[in-house]
Each structure stands twice: as structure tokens, then as C-alpha cells.
Coordinates of C-alpha atoms in Angstrom, one line a residue:
M942 CA 167.9 82.4 63.4
A943 CA 170.7 81.6 65.7
D944 CA 171.5 77.9 66.1
S945 CA 170.4 76.0 69.2
S946 CA 174.0 75.8 70.7
A947 CA 174.3 79.6 70.5
R948 CA 170.9 79.9 72.2
Q949 CA 171.9 77.5 74.9
R950 CA 175.1 79.5 75.6
R951 CA 173.1 82.6 76.1
A952 CA 170.4 81.1 78.2
P953 CA 172.3 80.7 81.5
Q954 CA 173.3 84.3 81.3
R955 CA 169.7 85.5 80.8
A956 CA 168.4 83.2 83.5
G957 CA 171.0 84.6 86.0
S958 CA 170.2 88.2 85.2
S959 CA 168.0 90.4 87.4
E960 CA 166.5 93.8 87.4
T961 CA 169.3 94.8 89.8
D962 CA 171.9 93.6 87.4
M963 CA 170.3 95.6 84.6
A964 CA 170.2 98.7 86.8
T965 CA 173.8 98.4 87.6
A966 CA 174.8 97.9 84.0
V967 CA 173.2 101.2 82.9
G968 CA 173.9 103.2 86.1
T969 CA 170.4 103.3 87.5
P970 CA 170.5 104.1 91.3
Q971 CA 169.1 101.3 93.4
R972 CA 166.7 103.3 95.6
C973 CA 164.8 100.4 97.1
P974 CA 165.0 96.5 96.8
T975 CA 162.7 94.4 94.7
P976 CA 159.6 93.4 96.8
P977 CA 159.4 89.8 97.8
P978 CA 157.0 87.5 96.0
G979 CA 153.4 87.9 97.1
S980 CA 154.0 91.3 98.7
K981 CA 151.5 94.1 98.1
G982 CA 151.9 97.9 97.7
R983 CA 152.8 100.4 95.1
A984 CA 155.0 99.3 92.2
G985 CA 158.6 100.1 93.0
P986 CA 161.5 101.1 90.6
T987 CA 161.8 97.5 89.3
K988 CA 158.3 97.5 87.9
R989 CA 158.6 101.0 86.6
V990 CA 161.9 100.1 84.8
G991 CA 160.2 97.0 83.4
R992 CA 157.4 99.1 81.9
R993 CA 159.9 101.4 80.4
R994 CA 161.8 98.5 78.8
W995 CA 158.5 97.4 77.2
F996 CA 158.0 101.0 76.1
V997 CA 161.5 100.9 74.4
A998 CA 160.7 97.6 72.8
G999 CA 157.5 99.2 71.4
I1000 CA 159.6 102.1 70.0
V1001 CA 161.9 99.6 68.2
S1002 CA 159.0 97.7 66.8
G1003 CA 157.5 100.9 65.6
V1004 CA 160.7 102.0 63.9
A1005 CA 161.0 98.6 62.2
A1006 CA 157.4 99.0 60.9
A1007 CA 158.1 102.5 59.7
V1008 CA 161.2 101.5 57.8
L1009 CA 159.3 98.6 56.2
G1010 CA 156.7 101.0 55.0
I1011 CA 159.3 103.3 53.5
L1012 CA 160.9 100.3 51.7
Y1013 CA 157.6 99.1 50.4
T1014 CA 157.0 102.5 48.8
N1015 CA 160.7 103.2 47.8
P1016 CA 162.9 100.1 48.2
T1017 CA 166.1 102.0 47.2
Q1018 CA 166.4 104.0 50.4
N1019 CA 169.4 102.3 51.8
T1020 CA 170.1 105.2 54.0
H1021 CA 167.2 104.3 56.3
I1022 CA 168.4 100.7 56.6
D1023 CA 171.9 101.8 57.5
W1024 CA 170.4 104.2 60.1
M1025 CA 168.3 101.4 61.7
Q1026 CA 171.2 98.9 61.8
T1027 CA 173.6 101.4 63.5
Q1028 CA 171.0 102.9 65.8
L1029 CA 169.8 99.5 67.1
G1030 CA 173.4 98.6 67.8
D1031 CA 174.1 101.9 69.7
F1032 CA 171.0 101.5 71.8
E1033 CA 172.4 98.3 73.5
L1034 CA 169.1 96.4 73.4
S1035 CA 170.4 93.7 75.6
S1036 CA 169.9 96.0 78.6
L1037 CA 166.6 97.4 77.5
L1038 CA 164.4 94.6 76.0
P1039 CA 162.4 92.3 78.1
D1040 CA 164.0 89.0 79.2
S1041 CA 161.7 87.0 77.0
L1042 CA 163.3 88.5 73.9
L1043 CA 166.7 87.6 72.7
P1044 CA 168.1 90.9 71.4
D1045 CA 170.9 89.5 69.3
D1046 CA 168.5 87.4 67.4
F1047 CA 166.0 90.3 67.2
V1048 CA 168.4 92.8 65.8
R1049 CA 170.0 90.2 63.4
D1050 CA 166.7 89.0 62.0
I1051 CA 165.3 92.5 61.5
T1052 CA 168.4 93.9 59.9
R1053 CA 168.7 90.8 57.6
M1054 CA 165.1 91.2 56.6
L1055 CA 165.7 94.9 55.7
A1056 CA 169.2 94.6 54.4
A1057 CA 169.8 96.0 50.9
D1058 CA 172.7 95.4 48.6
T1059 CA 175.7 96.4 50.7
A1060 CA 177.9 96.4 47.6
A1061 CA 176.0 99.4 46.2
P1062 CA 178.1 102.6 46.7
A1063 CA 176.7 105.5 48.6
T1064 CA 175.6 108.3 46.3
G1065 CA 175.5 112.0 46.8
E1066 CA 177.6 112.0 50.0
F1067 CA 180.3 114.3 48.4
E1068 CA 178.0 116.4 46.3
P1069 CA 178.0 119.1 45.2
A1070 CA 181.7 119.3 45.9
Q1071 CA 182.8 116.7 43.4
S1072 CA 180.8 118.5 40.6
L1073 CA 182.2 121.8 41.6
V1074 CA 185.8 120.5 41.6
R1075 CA 185.1 119.1 38.1
D1076 CA 183.1 122.0 36.6
E1077 CA 184.6 125.0 38.4
A1078 CA 188.0 123.7 39.3
L1079 CA 187.4 124.6 43.0
E1080 CA 190.0 123.7 45.5
K1081 CA 190.6 124.5 49.1
M1082 CA 192.1 127.9 49.9
H1083 CA 191.2 129.4 53.3
N1084 CA 191.2 127.7 56.6
V1085 CA 187.8 126.8 58.0
V1086 CA 186.2 126.9 61.4
L1087 CA 182.7 125.5 61.8
V1088 CA 180.7 126.9 64.7
P1089 CA 177.6 124.9 65.6
G1090 CA 174.3 126.1 67.0
I1091 CA 172.6 125.6 70.3
I1092 CA 172.3 121.9 71.4
S1093 CA 174.3 120.7 68.4
S1094 CA 177.6 120.1 70.3
G1095 CA 177.8 116.8 72.2
L1096 CA 178.3 117.2 76.0
E1097 CA 180.3 114.5 77.8
S1098 CA 180.6 113.8 81.5
W1099 CA 183.8 114.2 83.3
S1100 CA 182.3 113.7 86.7
T1101 CA 183.3 110.9 89.0
G1102 CA 180.6 110.9 91.7
S1103 CA 178.5 107.8 92.4
C1104 CA 175.7 108.9 90.0
S1105 CA 178.1 110.0 87.4
R1106 CA 180.5 107.0 87.2
P1107 CA 178.5 104.9 84.7
Y1108 CA 178.6 107.8 82.3
F1109 CA 182.3 108.8 82.6
R1110 CA 183.4 110.3 79.3
Q1111 CA 180.1 109.4 77.7
R1112 CA 177.9 112.0 76.1
L1113 CA 174.9 112.9 78.2
W1114 CA 173.8 115.1 75.3
G1115 CA 173.9 113.5 71.9
T1116 CA 174.3 109.7 71.2
A1117 CA 172.1 106.9 72.6
T1118 CA 173.6 107.3 76.1
M1119 CA 171.4 110.4 76.5
F1120 CA 168.3 108.5 75.7
K1121 CA 169.1 105.7 78.1
A1122 CA 169.8 108.2 80.9
I1123 CA 166.5 110.0 80.4
L1124 CA 164.6 106.8 80.3
L1125 CA 166.2 104.9 83.1
D1126 CA 168.1 107.5 85.2
K1127 CA 166.2 110.7 84.9
E1128 CA 167.2 112.5 88.1
C1129 CA 170.8 111.8 87.5
W1130 CA 170.6 113.1 84.0
I1131 CA 168.8 116.3 85.2
S1132 CA 171.5 116.9 87.8
H1133 CA 174.1 116.8 85.0
I1134 CA 172.4 118.8 82.4
M1135 CA 171.4 121.7 84.7
L1136 CA 173.8 124.5 85.6
D1137 CA 174.0 125.9 89.1
P1138 CA 171.2 128.6 89.2
R1139 CA 173.3 130.8 91.4
T1140 CA 176.7 130.8 89.6
G1141 CA 175.6 129.8 86.1
L1142 CA 178.5 127.3 86.1
D1143 CA 178.9 123.6 87.0
P1144 CA 176.9 122.4 90.0
P1145 CA 179.0 121.0 92.9
G1146 CA 180.3 117.5 92.0
V1147 CA 179.2 117.7 88.3
K1148 CA 181.2 118.4 85.2
L1149 CA 180.0 118.3 81.6
R1150 CA 182.3 119.5 78.8
A1151 CA 181.8 120.0 75.1
A1152 CA 183.1 117.1 73.0
E1153 CA 186.2 117.9 70.9
G1154 CA 187.0 117.4 67.2
L1155 CA 184.9 117.3 64.1
E1156 CA 182.8 114.5 65.6
A1157 CA 181.6 116.8 68.3
A1158 CA 178.8 118.0 66.0
D1159 CA 178.9 115.9 62.9
Y1160 CA 175.9 113.7 64.0
F1161 CA 173.5 114.2 66.9
I1162 CA 173.0 110.5 67.1
T1163 CA 174.0 107.8 64.7
G1164 CA 172.3 108.5 61.4
Y1165 CA 171.0 111.9 62.2
W1166 CA 173.5 114.3 60.6
I1167 CA 174.1 117.9 61.5
W1168 CA 177.5 119.0 60.1
G1169 CA 178.3 115.5 58.6
K1170 CA 177.4 116.4 55.0
A1171 CA 179.2 119.7 55.1
I1172 CA 182.3 118.0 56.5
A1173 CA 182.2 115.4 53.7
N1174 CA 181.9 118.1 51.0
L1175 CA 184.8 120.1 52.5
A1176 CA 186.8 116.9 52.5
A1177 CA 186.1 116.4 48.8
L1178 CA 187.5 119.9 48.2
G1179 CA 190.7 118.8 49.9
Y1180 CA 190.2 119.7 53.6
D1181 CA 191.1 117.6 56.5
S1182 CA 191.6 118.0 60.3
T1183 CA 194.7 120.2 59.8
D1184 CA 192.9 123.1 58.1
M1185 CA 189.3 122.5 59.2
A1186 CA 188.1 122.6 62.8
M1187 CA 184.9 122.3 64.7
A1188 CA 184.7 125.1 67.4
A1189 CA 182.3 123.1 69.6
Y1190 CA 181.2 124.7 72.9
D1191 CA 179.0 124.2 75.9
W1192 CA 175.9 125.9 74.6
R1193 CA 174.4 126.0 78.1
L1194 CA 176.9 128.7 79.2
S1195 CA 176.6 132.4 78.6
Y1196 CA 179.3 133.6 76.2
H1197 CA 181.0 135.5 79.1
D1198 CA 181.2 132.2 81.1
L1199 CA 182.4 130.3 78.0
E1200 CA 185.6 132.3 78.2
R1201 CA 185.8 132.4 81.9
R1202 CA 185.4 128.7 82.4
D1203 CA 186.6 127.1 79.2
Q1204 CA 188.8 129.9 77.6
Y1205 CA 186.7 129.2 74.4
F1206 CA 187.4 132.5 72.6
S1207 CA 191.1 132.6 73.6
R1208 CA 191.5 129.1 72.1
L1209 CA 189.7 130.1 69.0
Q1210 CA 191.8 133.2 68.6
S1211 CA 195.0 131.2 69.1
R1212 CA 194.0 128.6 66.5
I1213 CA 193.3 131.2 63.9
E1214 CA 196.6 133.1 64.6
I1215 CA 198.6 129.9 64.3
W1216 CA 197.0 129.1 61.0
R1217 CA 197.7 132.6 59.7
R1218 CA 201.3 132.4 60.8
T1219 CA 202.0 128.9 59.5
T1220 CA 199.9 128.9 56.3
G1221 CA 199.7 132.6 55.4
K1222 CA 195.9 132.1 54.8
K1223 CA 193.0 133.8 56.5
T1224 CA 190.1 131.9 58.1
V1225 CA 186.5 131.5 57.1
L1226 CA 184.1 131.2 60.0
V1227 CA 181.0 129.1 59.1
A1228 CA 178.4 129.5 61.8
H1229 CA 174.9 127.9 62.1
S1230 CA 172.0 129.3 64.1
M1231 CA 173.2 130.4 67.6
G1232 CA 176.7 130.0 66.3
A1233 CA 176.2 133.2 64.3
Q1234 CA 175.8 135.1 67.6
V1235 CA 178.8 133.3 69.0
V1236 CA 180.8 134.6 66.1
Q1237 CA 179.4 138.2 66.5
Y1238 CA 180.5 138.1 70.1
F1239 CA 184.0 136.8 69.1
L1240 CA 184.5 139.5 66.5
N1241 CA 183.9 142.2 69.2
W1242 CA 185.8 140.3 71.9
V1243 CA 188.9 139.5 70.0
G1244 CA 189.8 143.2 69.3
S1245 CA 188.8 144.6 72.6
D1246 CA 191.2 145.3 75.5
R1247 CA 188.6 143.6 77.7
G1248 CA 188.7 140.5 75.5
G1249 CA 191.4 139.1 73.3
G1250 CA 193.4 142.4 73.0
G1251 CA 194.0 141.9 69.3
G1252 CA 193.4 145.5 68.4
P1253 CA 191.0 147.0 65.8
A1254 CA 192.9 145.5 62.8
W1255 CA 192.9 141.9 64.0
V1256 CA 189.7 140.8 62.2
D1257 CA 190.7 142.3 58.9
A1258 CA 194.1 140.6 59.1
H1259 CA 192.8 137.1 60.1
I1260 CA 189.2 136.6 58.9
E1261 CA 188.4 136.3 55.3
A1262 CA 184.6 135.8 55.6
V1263 CA 181.8 134.9 58.0
V1264 CA 179.0 132.7 56.7
N1265 CA 175.9 133.0 58.8
L1266 CA 173.9 129.9 58.0
A1267 CA 170.4 130.3 59.3
G1268 CA 171.8 132.7 61.8
S1269 CA 169.4 133.8 64.6
T1270 CA 170.8 137.3 64.6
L1271 CA 167.8 139.0 66.2
G1272 CA 166.7 136.1 68.4
V1273 CA 164.0 133.5 68.4
P1274 CA 160.5 134.0 69.9
K1275 CA 160.3 130.3 70.9
T1276 CA 163.1 131.0 73.4
L1277 CA 160.6 133.2 75.2
S1278 CA 158.1 130.3 75.6
S1279 CA 160.8 127.9 76.7
L1280 CA 161.9 130.2 79.5
L1281 CA 158.4 131.6 80.4
S1282 CA 156.5 128.3 80.7
G1283 CA 158.9 125.4 80.1
E1284 CA 157.3 124.6 76.7
Q1285 CA 159.9 123.8 74.1
R1286 CA 158.3 122.7 70.9
E1287 CA 161.3 122.3 68.6
T1288 CA 163.7 124.2 70.8
V1289 CA 165.8 121.0 70.8
Q1290 CA 166.4 118.4 68.2
P1291 CA 163.2 116.6 67.2
L1292 CA 164.6 113.2 68.4
A1293 CA 165.4 114.6 71.8
S1294 CA 162.2 116.7 71.9
Y1295 CA 160.1 113.5 71.9
L1296 CA 161.7 112.1 75.0
L1297 CA 161.7 115.5 76.8
D1298 CA 158.0 115.9 76.0
H1299 CA 157.1 112.5 77.3
F1300 CA 159.4 112.2 80.4
M1301 CA 159.6 115.8 81.6
N1302 CA 156.9 118.0 82.9
R1303 CA 156.8 121.8 82.3
R1304 CA 158.2 122.5 85.7
D1305 CA 161.2 120.2 85.0
M1306 CA 161.8 121.9 81.6
A1307 CA 161.5 125.4 83.0
R1308 CA 163.9 124.6 85.8
I1309 CA 166.4 123.2 83.3
F1310 CA 166.0 125.9 80.6
R1311 CA 166.4 128.7 83.2
S1312 CA 169.6 127.3 84.5
W1313 CA 171.2 127.5 81.0
T1314 CA 172.6 131.0 80.9
G1315 CA 173.4 130.6 77.2
L1316 CA 169.7 130.2 76.2
P1317 CA 168.8 133.8 76.9
S1318 CA 171.2 134.9 74.2
L1319 CA 168.4 133.8 71.8
L1320 CA 165.7 136.0 73.2
P1321 CA 164.4 138.5 70.6
K1322 CA 166.3 141.8 70.3
G1323 CA 165.2 145.3 69.3
G1324 CA 161.9 145.4 71.2
N1325 CA 158.8 146.8 69.7
A1326 CA 160.7 148.6 67.0
V1327 CA 161.5 145.3 65.4
W1328 CA 158.7 143.0 66.6
G1329 CA 155.8 145.3 66.5
D1330 CA 153.2 146.8 68.8
L1331 CA 149.7 145.6 69.7
D1332 CA 148.3 146.9 66.4
S1333 CA 150.9 146.1 63.8
A1334 CA 154.2 144.4 63.1
P1335 CA 156.7 144.7 60.2
D1336 CA 156.1 141.1 59.1
D1337 CA 152.3 141.1 59.3
P1338 CA 151.2 139.2 56.2
A1339 CA 148.3 141.4 55.4
A1340 CA 146.2 144.1 57.1
A1341 CA 145.6 143.0 60.7
S1342 CA 142.0 142.4 61.7
P1343 CA 140.1 141.1 64.8
D1344 CA 140.1 137.7 63.2
A1345 CA 143.9 137.8 62.4
P1346 CA 145.5 140.1 65.0
S1347 CA 149.0 141.5 64.4
F1348 CA 152.1 139.5 65.2
G1349 CA 152.9 142.4 67.5
R1350 CA 150.6 140.8 70.1
Q1351 CA 153.4 138.5 71.2
L1352 CA 151.5 137.0 74.1
R1353 CA 147.7 136.9 73.7
F1354 CA 145.5 136.4 76.7
D1355 CA 141.8 135.7 76.0
A1356 CA 141.2 135.8 79.8
G1357 CA 143.1 135.9 83.0
P1358 CA 145.2 138.4 85.0
H1359 CA 147.3 139.7 82.0
D1360 CA 146.6 141.9 79.1
N1361 CA 148.0 141.2 75.6
Q1362 CA 151.7 141.7 75.6
T1363 CA 154.1 143.2 73.1
M1364 CA 157.6 141.7 72.9
E1365 CA 158.9 144.3 75.4
D1366 CA 156.0 143.5 77.7
A1367 CA 156.6 139.8 77.4
L1368 CA 160.3 140.1 78.2
G1369 CA 159.4 142.2 81.3
L1370 CA 156.9 139.5 82.3
L1371 CA 159.7 136.9 82.0
V1372 CA 162.2 138.9 84.0
R1373 CA 159.7 139.4 86.9
G1374 CA 159.2 135.7 87.1
L1375 CA 162.9 134.8 87.3
S1376 CA 164.6 134.1 90.6
A1377 CA 166.8 136.9 92.0
D1378 CA 169.9 135.0 90.7
G1379 CA 168.3 134.5 87.4
R1380 CA 167.6 138.2 87.0
R1381 CA 171.2 139.0 88.1
L1382 CA 172.8 136.7 85.6
L1383 CA 170.5 137.9 82.8
R1384 CA 171.4 141.5 83.4
R1385 CA 175.1 140.7 83.7
D1386 CA 175.3 138.9 80.4
Y1387 CA 172.8 140.4 77.9
S1388 CA 171.1 143.5 76.5
Y1389 CA 168.1 143.4 74.2
G1390 CA 167.6 147.0 73.2
L1391 CA 168.5 149.3 70.3
F1392 CA 171.0 152.1 69.8
R1393 CA 170.1 154.9 67.3
T1394 CA 173.2 157.1 67.6
Q1395 CA 177.0 156.8 67.2
A1396 CA 177.4 158.3 70.7
Q1397 CA 175.5 155.3 72.2
M1398 CA 177.7 152.9 70.2
D1399 CA 180.9 154.6 71.4
A1400 CA 179.8 154.6 75.0
H1401 CA 179.2 150.9 75.1
R1402 CA 181.9 149.6 72.7
D1403 CA 183.6 147.5 75.3
D1404 CA 180.5 146.3 77.1
H1405 CA 180.3 142.6 76.5
R1406 CA 176.5 142.6 77.0
M1407 CA 176.1 144.3 73.7
W1408 CA 178.3 141.9 71.7
T1409 CA 175.4 139.4 71.2
N1410 CA 173.0 142.1 70.0
P1411 CA 173.8 143.4 66.4
L1412 CA 171.5 146.4 67.1
Q1413 CA 173.8 147.6 69.9
H1414 CA 177.3 147.0 68.4
Q1415 CA 179.0 147.8 65.1
L1416 CA 180.7 145.5 62.7
P1417 CA 184.5 145.5 63.1
N1418 CA 186.9 147.7 61.2
A1419 CA 187.5 145.1 58.5
P1420 CA 186.8 146.5 55.0
N1421 CA 188.2 143.3 53.4
L1422 CA 185.7 141.1 55.4
T1423 CA 182.5 139.7 53.8
I1424 CA 179.5 138.4 55.7
Y1425 CA 177.4 135.9 53.8
C1426 CA 173.9 135.3 55.1
L1427 CA 172.5 132.0 53.8
Y1428 CA 169.1 130.9 55.1
G1429 CA 165.9 129.2 54.1
H1430 CA 162.3 130.5 54.1
G1431 CA 158.8 129.3 53.3
V1432 CA 158.3 127.2 56.5
T1433 CA 155.7 128.0 59.1
T1434 CA 157.6 129.4 62.1
E1435 CA 156.6 130.2 65.7
R1436 CA 156.0 133.9 65.9
A1437 CA 153.5 134.6 68.7
Y1438 CA 151.5 132.7 71.3
H1439 CA 148.1 132.4 73.0
Y1440 CA 148.7 132.1 76.7
T1441 CA 146.6 131.4 79.7
S1442 CA 147.0 130.9 83.5
D1443 CA 147.4 127.3 84.6
S1444 CA 144.9 125.8 87.0
D1445 CA 147.2 123.8 89.2
G1446 CA 148.8 126.6 91.3
A1447 CA 149.1 130.2 92.3
E1448 CA 151.3 133.1 91.2
G1449 CA 155.0 132.3 91.4
N1450 CA 157.0 134.2 94.0
G1451 CA 159.9 135.0 91.8
S1452 CA 162.4 133.0 93.9
S1453 CA 161.7 129.4 92.9
G1454 CA 162.6 129.7 89.3
Q1455 CA 159.3 128.1 88.3
P1456 CA 157.1 129.5 85.5
P1457 CA 155.6 132.9 86.6
G1458 CA 152.0 132.7 87.4
L1459 CA 152.1 129.1 86.1
L1460 CA 151.4 130.4 82.7
R1461 CA 151.1 127.9 79.8
I1462 CA 150.3 128.0 76.1
D1463 CA 146.6 127.9 75.6
K1464 CA 146.0 125.0 73.2
T1465 CA 142.3 125.7 72.8
P1466 CA 141.3 125.0 69.1
R1467 CA 140.8 128.2 67.1
P1468 CA 139.4 127.1 63.7
L1469 CA 138.8 130.7 62.6
L1470 CA 142.5 131.4 62.8
P1471 CA 144.2 129.4 60.0
N1472 CA 147.7 130.4 61.2
V1473 CA 147.2 129.2 64.8
E1474 CA 147.9 125.6 65.8
T1475 CA 147.8 124.4 69.4
G1476 CA 148.0 128.0 70.6
I1477 CA 151.1 128.8 68.5
V1478 CA 150.8 131.6 65.9
G1479 CA 152.7 130.8 62.8
G1480 CA 154.6 133.3 60.7
E1481 CA 157.2 133.1 57.9
G1482 CA 160.7 131.7 58.5
D1483 CA 162.7 128.6 58.4
G1484 CA 160.7 126.6 60.9
T1485 CA 162.7 127.8 63.9
V1486 CA 163.9 131.4 63.2
P1487 CA 161.4 134.0 61.9
L1488 CA 162.3 135.7 58.7
L1489 CA 162.7 139.1 60.5
S1490 CA 165.6 137.6 62.6
L1491 CA 167.1 135.7 59.7
G1492 CA 167.2 138.5 57.3
Y1493 CA 166.8 142.0 58.7
M1494 CA 170.4 142.7 59.5
C1495 CA 171.6 141.1 56.3
A1496 CA 169.1 142.8 53.9
E1497 CA 168.9 146.2 55.7
G1498 CA 170.6 146.7 59.1
W1499 CA 174.2 146.0 58.1
R1500 CA 173.8 148.1 55.0
R1501 CA 173.5 151.2 57.2
P1502 CA 176.5 153.2 58.4
L1503 CA 175.4 153.1 62.0
F1504 CA 175.8 149.4 62.2
N1505 CA 178.4 148.9 59.5
P1506 CA 180.6 152.1 59.6
H1507 CA 183.6 150.5 57.8
G1508 CA 181.8 149.1 54.8
V1509 CA 182.0 145.4 55.4
R1510 CA 180.5 143.7 52.4
V1511 CA 177.2 141.9 53.1
V1512 CA 175.7 139.3 50.8
T1513 CA 172.2 137.8 51.4
R1514 CA 171.3 134.5 49.7
E1515 CA 167.9 132.9 50.4
F1516 CA 166.7 129.4 49.6
A1517 CA 163.1 128.5 49.3
H1518 CA 162.2 125.3 51.3
T1519 CA 161.2 122.7 48.7
P1520 CA 161.5 119.3 50.4
L1521 CA 160.9 115.9 48.9
A1522 CA 158.2 113.7 50.2
A1523 CA 159.2 111.9 53.5
F1524 CA 159.1 108.5 51.9
K1525 CA 161.7 109.6 49.4
D1526 CA 164.0 111.3 52.0
I1527 CA 163.0 111.6 55.6
R1528 CA 165.3 114.8 55.9
G1529 CA 163.7 116.4 52.8
G1530 CA 166.4 116.0 50.3
E1531 CA 169.0 118.4 48.9
Q1532 CA 166.4 121.3 48.4
A1533 CA 165.2 121.2 52.0
A1534 CA 166.0 124.6 53.6
D1535 CA 164.4 124.4 57.0
H1536 CA 166.6 125.4 60.0
I1537 CA 168.5 122.1 60.5
N1538 CA 168.3 120.5 57.1
I1539 CA 169.8 123.6 55.3
L1540 CA 173.1 122.1 56.5
G1541 CA 172.5 119.6 53.7
N1542 CA 171.0 122.0 51.2
R1543 CA 172.8 121.6 47.9
G1544 CA 172.7 125.3 47.0
A1545 CA 173.8 126.5 50.4
T1546 CA 176.6 124.0 50.5
A1547 CA 177.8 125.1 47.0
D1548 CA 177.9 128.7 48.2
I1549 CA 180.0 127.7 51.3
L1550 CA 182.4 125.8 49.1
R1551 CA 182.9 128.7 46.8
V1552 CA 183.6 131.0 49.7
V1553 CA 186.2 128.8 51.3
A1554 CA 187.8 128.3 47.9
G1555 CA 188.2 132.0 47.4
R1556 CA 185.4 132.5 44.9
G1557 CA 183.0 134.3 47.2
R1558 CA 183.3 137.5 45.2
L1559 CA 181.3 135.8 42.5
L1560 CA 178.2 135.6 44.8
D1561 CA 175.6 138.4 44.9
D1562 CA 172.3 138.9 46.6
H1563 CA 169.6 136.4 45.8
I1564 CA 166.4 137.3 47.7
T1565 CA 163.1 135.6 47.0
S1566 CA 161.1 136.4 50.2
N1567 CA 159.4 139.5 51.4
I1568 CA 162.3 140.5 53.7
R1569 CA 163.0 143.8 52.0
Q1570 CA 159.3 144.8 52.4
Y1571 CA 159.3 143.7 56.1
A1572 CA 162.7 145.5 56.7
S1573 CA 161.3 148.8 55.3
R1574 CA 158.7 148.7 58.1
V1575 CA 161.1 148.2 61.0
D1576 CA 161.2 151.4 63.1
I1577 CA 164.9 152.0 63.1

């Protein structure tokens, strides 16, 4: 415990504090004064903030109890202790805990109680790189660009308005600042995170920009790694910030607007050209999730006269390989539910998802999601030919029956104004419910169809709407390029939904941007359907992206001349998800292969290291799922 003199030095400061002081410190607008003693009426902002502070204190106590439980079972998990120490420090408990608690003493006592031997070295941080350097003599060769997925890049505020000033150059997506803003300054946070629904760009007076450098997507918040392990392994191979870069981007923007507002693709092209000119080496693009679609767009943009103007030989001259790590090449069904009804189970990082679920309603979420013109890039592509009709789908696990209907019934209505919907029907339903501006921006930026002839490909070669859809553009003229598809499988993944009409309103008018018809996922228990949980129909995939989207283009589509006329080499390597128990490693350990944790998968990391070291030619297909069987059923 702190000594009495230290406690006395702090006491006057605590006694002189007030709710107004606390609100000013964290940037909470003062919308009304504190009621005088003895006054009656509804609780104002002061009491609401007070309750939230007790809520945060409860969260901290819960985290402490959870970590104690982990240590009781497995006392060697220093990683969890380090996470708690750093996270409690980042959260600035002095502005969140009730006045009766002394945060300095609280944090110090808890961390001392949980502290492990700080002299023990961290293990595994640079594996498998160190083993590969020793056993296979790997060393860095090609330059590397890391392209993160949706929501992975931190977004920092460059706004200077009254609401924005407390957050100037702080991240309103990623880091503890985001959590504080959602808890204590919700409306201000929403005004920053949304885009202008008319222009798809910054709202007036608000400016968020993607963070720069490797730290832009190494950790989502302190202790929750995204690219951190991959960066450490690349460093063990010899890489540093001169030959490795993070191509972070504002994932809220459509790819068209990424270039228009931020010159994202021009800057990426310039970096790669400078590296080629100064080092003589080509670049490997390592892209995760949505980043795989960003890379596909770039490979088409960079050679087009309507894009980078590099000409048809640019990719072959500058790009050694593309690594699609859990790439969402044909889209993600859960994007449909996010835009259709504002329900976003696991659309965002789990830690952020908890706060959004508890402090945002579906109308808030639908309004936010529909303002993000980048999110529709993840809507499923290929229509019913890929995703199935009402009777069958390529990835149906067995013969469909009334008790286990086909995945092709994308939206299932047990009652109400709508019939069951295929994927094409569901996308039409979504489009009809968007505002006029929403429909205009969607049609300006994207296409979700399928081309079956070379004439169709030629006619739309320079149409940027096709560049995010691998079924409507061809791989570049780059016979020396290799595409490596690395992804996990064996995790239950959102594939279809039971929907119903909500009871709190009428049909949307198509101009408000609210959920059409106030639809919502029908969470009625269905015990006779073992693959249905809370209205969500589970299929096969990596927990976020279905196996069809992860693997069809890799195992089949890009092996056809229509989609790969120049013979780009394609290698597909799958990793079965075999996580450790949570008490041993909360992230699943080095064999976890779900959508996020594959970024720390030992086998996938080893493959990436071999590719960047120039040993990619040693890698061949390794397929352990049913993707070939499913691909043979796709109607293309």
C-alpha cells in the first residue's frame, strides 16, 4: 500500500475534483449543470456518467478475477499479466473509477499481486523465424508490404472542432481512447466514425485518417496483437522499417475514394517503384482479410490508364508474390446482416464488439455501417451461381431436408411480409432499403455479378467497379507472379440467417438509411436445427469468412483461363483450426487458424517467411477441407 504521506498528498486533489472536472478531462460535452442538492427530477448526465464509471470499475474487477482464475490453473501465463498491467495503465483509471477508490493504489496492488518473475525472458515471440534461420538458412530477400483487413488500421482524429479537441491526434478506432469515447462521449464518437452519407467522405468539420507506420495495425489495443507477431518474425529474418511497410488505410472508404481522398494506391505504387529502383528487388504483398480485395483492386488499378498508368507489364516487373491470408475474395455473408439490420456479430474485433453491442442500438449501428462505403466491398459476389438457390448450395454439408434447409436460403422468414431469399434476392432487398445516396454510391463503386465470356471481361477491363470482384476481372499479365492462399478452416461460420419483421415500427421509406422494414435476426430457439444459434445458420469456414469465399478462387477459379489467362501460379495452403484451451492461451496458441488468430499461426507464418525469403517455389498445395468438392458444384 502507499504510505500515509502519499495518500495525504493525493487527498486534496481528489476532494477538489468534480464531475465537471472529470468531463472536461476526457472531453465529455457539458450539456446541463449538476442539479443542486435536494433537487428532484430525472438523473442528468452527471449521474449517468457516475453509473458508467461504476460499470467500468466492475469491468476492471472482472478482468482481475479472470486473470486470477487463469493463474490458478496455469501460473506461467505471464502474457496475461503483462496485458493487464499495460491495459490498466492505458485506460487512465484516475478519470473513470469512483472517487472513493484510489486508482494508483488499486492498479499497483492488483499488478503486484499478479506479478510474475519479470526476469524471465519472453518465449516464442520470434518463432518460427529463429528456427527457420537456423534450420533452413532463411534470410530476407524481397521487400514486404503488409495490407491489413477491415477495422484493423487505427484511425486518428485530425479535427479541431469543440467536440474533437480532446481527441486531437488520438485514435478514435483502436487503443483505449476509443473505449473511453464510446462510454463517455458517445455522440461525439459517432459523429467522427461516420462518413457523410451523401458524399461518402468526411462529414463537415470532422477528419479521421489512418495511422501511419508499422504500429498502425500491430496491435488493436495494448496486448491484443494483430500484425505484431508477424512483424516480430519478419524482424528476426532481418527486416526493419526500411524494407517492410504497413499499408494502412481508412477502411471506411470505398477503394475509389481511398485514391481520390488519400492517394492511397498512388503512394503504394510509388513506394514499390522506389524499392525496385534502389534495391533491385521485387515486393511481396501480404494481405489479410479485406486487404486481399484491396490488393486485387491495386493490381488492376496500377496498370490501367484510368489508374496508375503503369501499363500491362508493371505487376510482373515489380511484384514477386501476393499472399492472401484469410482473404475474403468472394465476400462475407455477415456483411449483409450488418448493412441490412445493423446486427454485427463479430463484424468488428471482439473487444470493440462488446462495447458496440451494449452501448449502441441497431439503428445506430445500421446508420454507422451504411455510411462506410468500404464495407459493401465485402458483400458476397457471384450471386446464386456461387451461393446457391432455395433448394441447394455448393457447400451444403449433406442432402438438404426440411429439417436442415439448404444454405442457399440466405434469409429465412418463418412468417412476415417476405418469402425466403436467395443471395441475389437478399442483395436486392438491401438495395431497396438504402437511401437514394446509398444506392447511388453502391452502384458507383461495386459490382457483384459474374462474367462467363472473354468479351465481357474485355468490355469492362477499365471499369473500377469490377476490380474488387475476382469473378469480373482477370489476373494481370504477370506470368512470374505467384498468389499464395493461406487460410484456416474448421470453425463454425455465419452462412445464412433467420429473419423476422421487428415490432417497433413500420416499413422503411428508403430515404432514412434505417433498416428496411425494421428487419432483425430472429433469435427464436430452434433446438431441432443443430447448426442454428440465435437465428444464425452456421457453415464451414474460419469463423468469419465461409470456406467458399476463402477457397473457391484459389482452388478452382484462378485455375481457369477465363480468370487467369496468363498462367499466374496459384498455391492453396489450408490450416485446420486446432486451438489450445483458453486457460493455456486465450488466443488459441500457435495452431489457432481462425480469422484473426491465423496471423499468429506457426505454419502460416513459416510459409510467409519462406515466400519473402525467396523460397516460395518450394510450397505446393496443401488442402485438407472439402473445398474442391464444393468448388465442383459452383455453377460457373
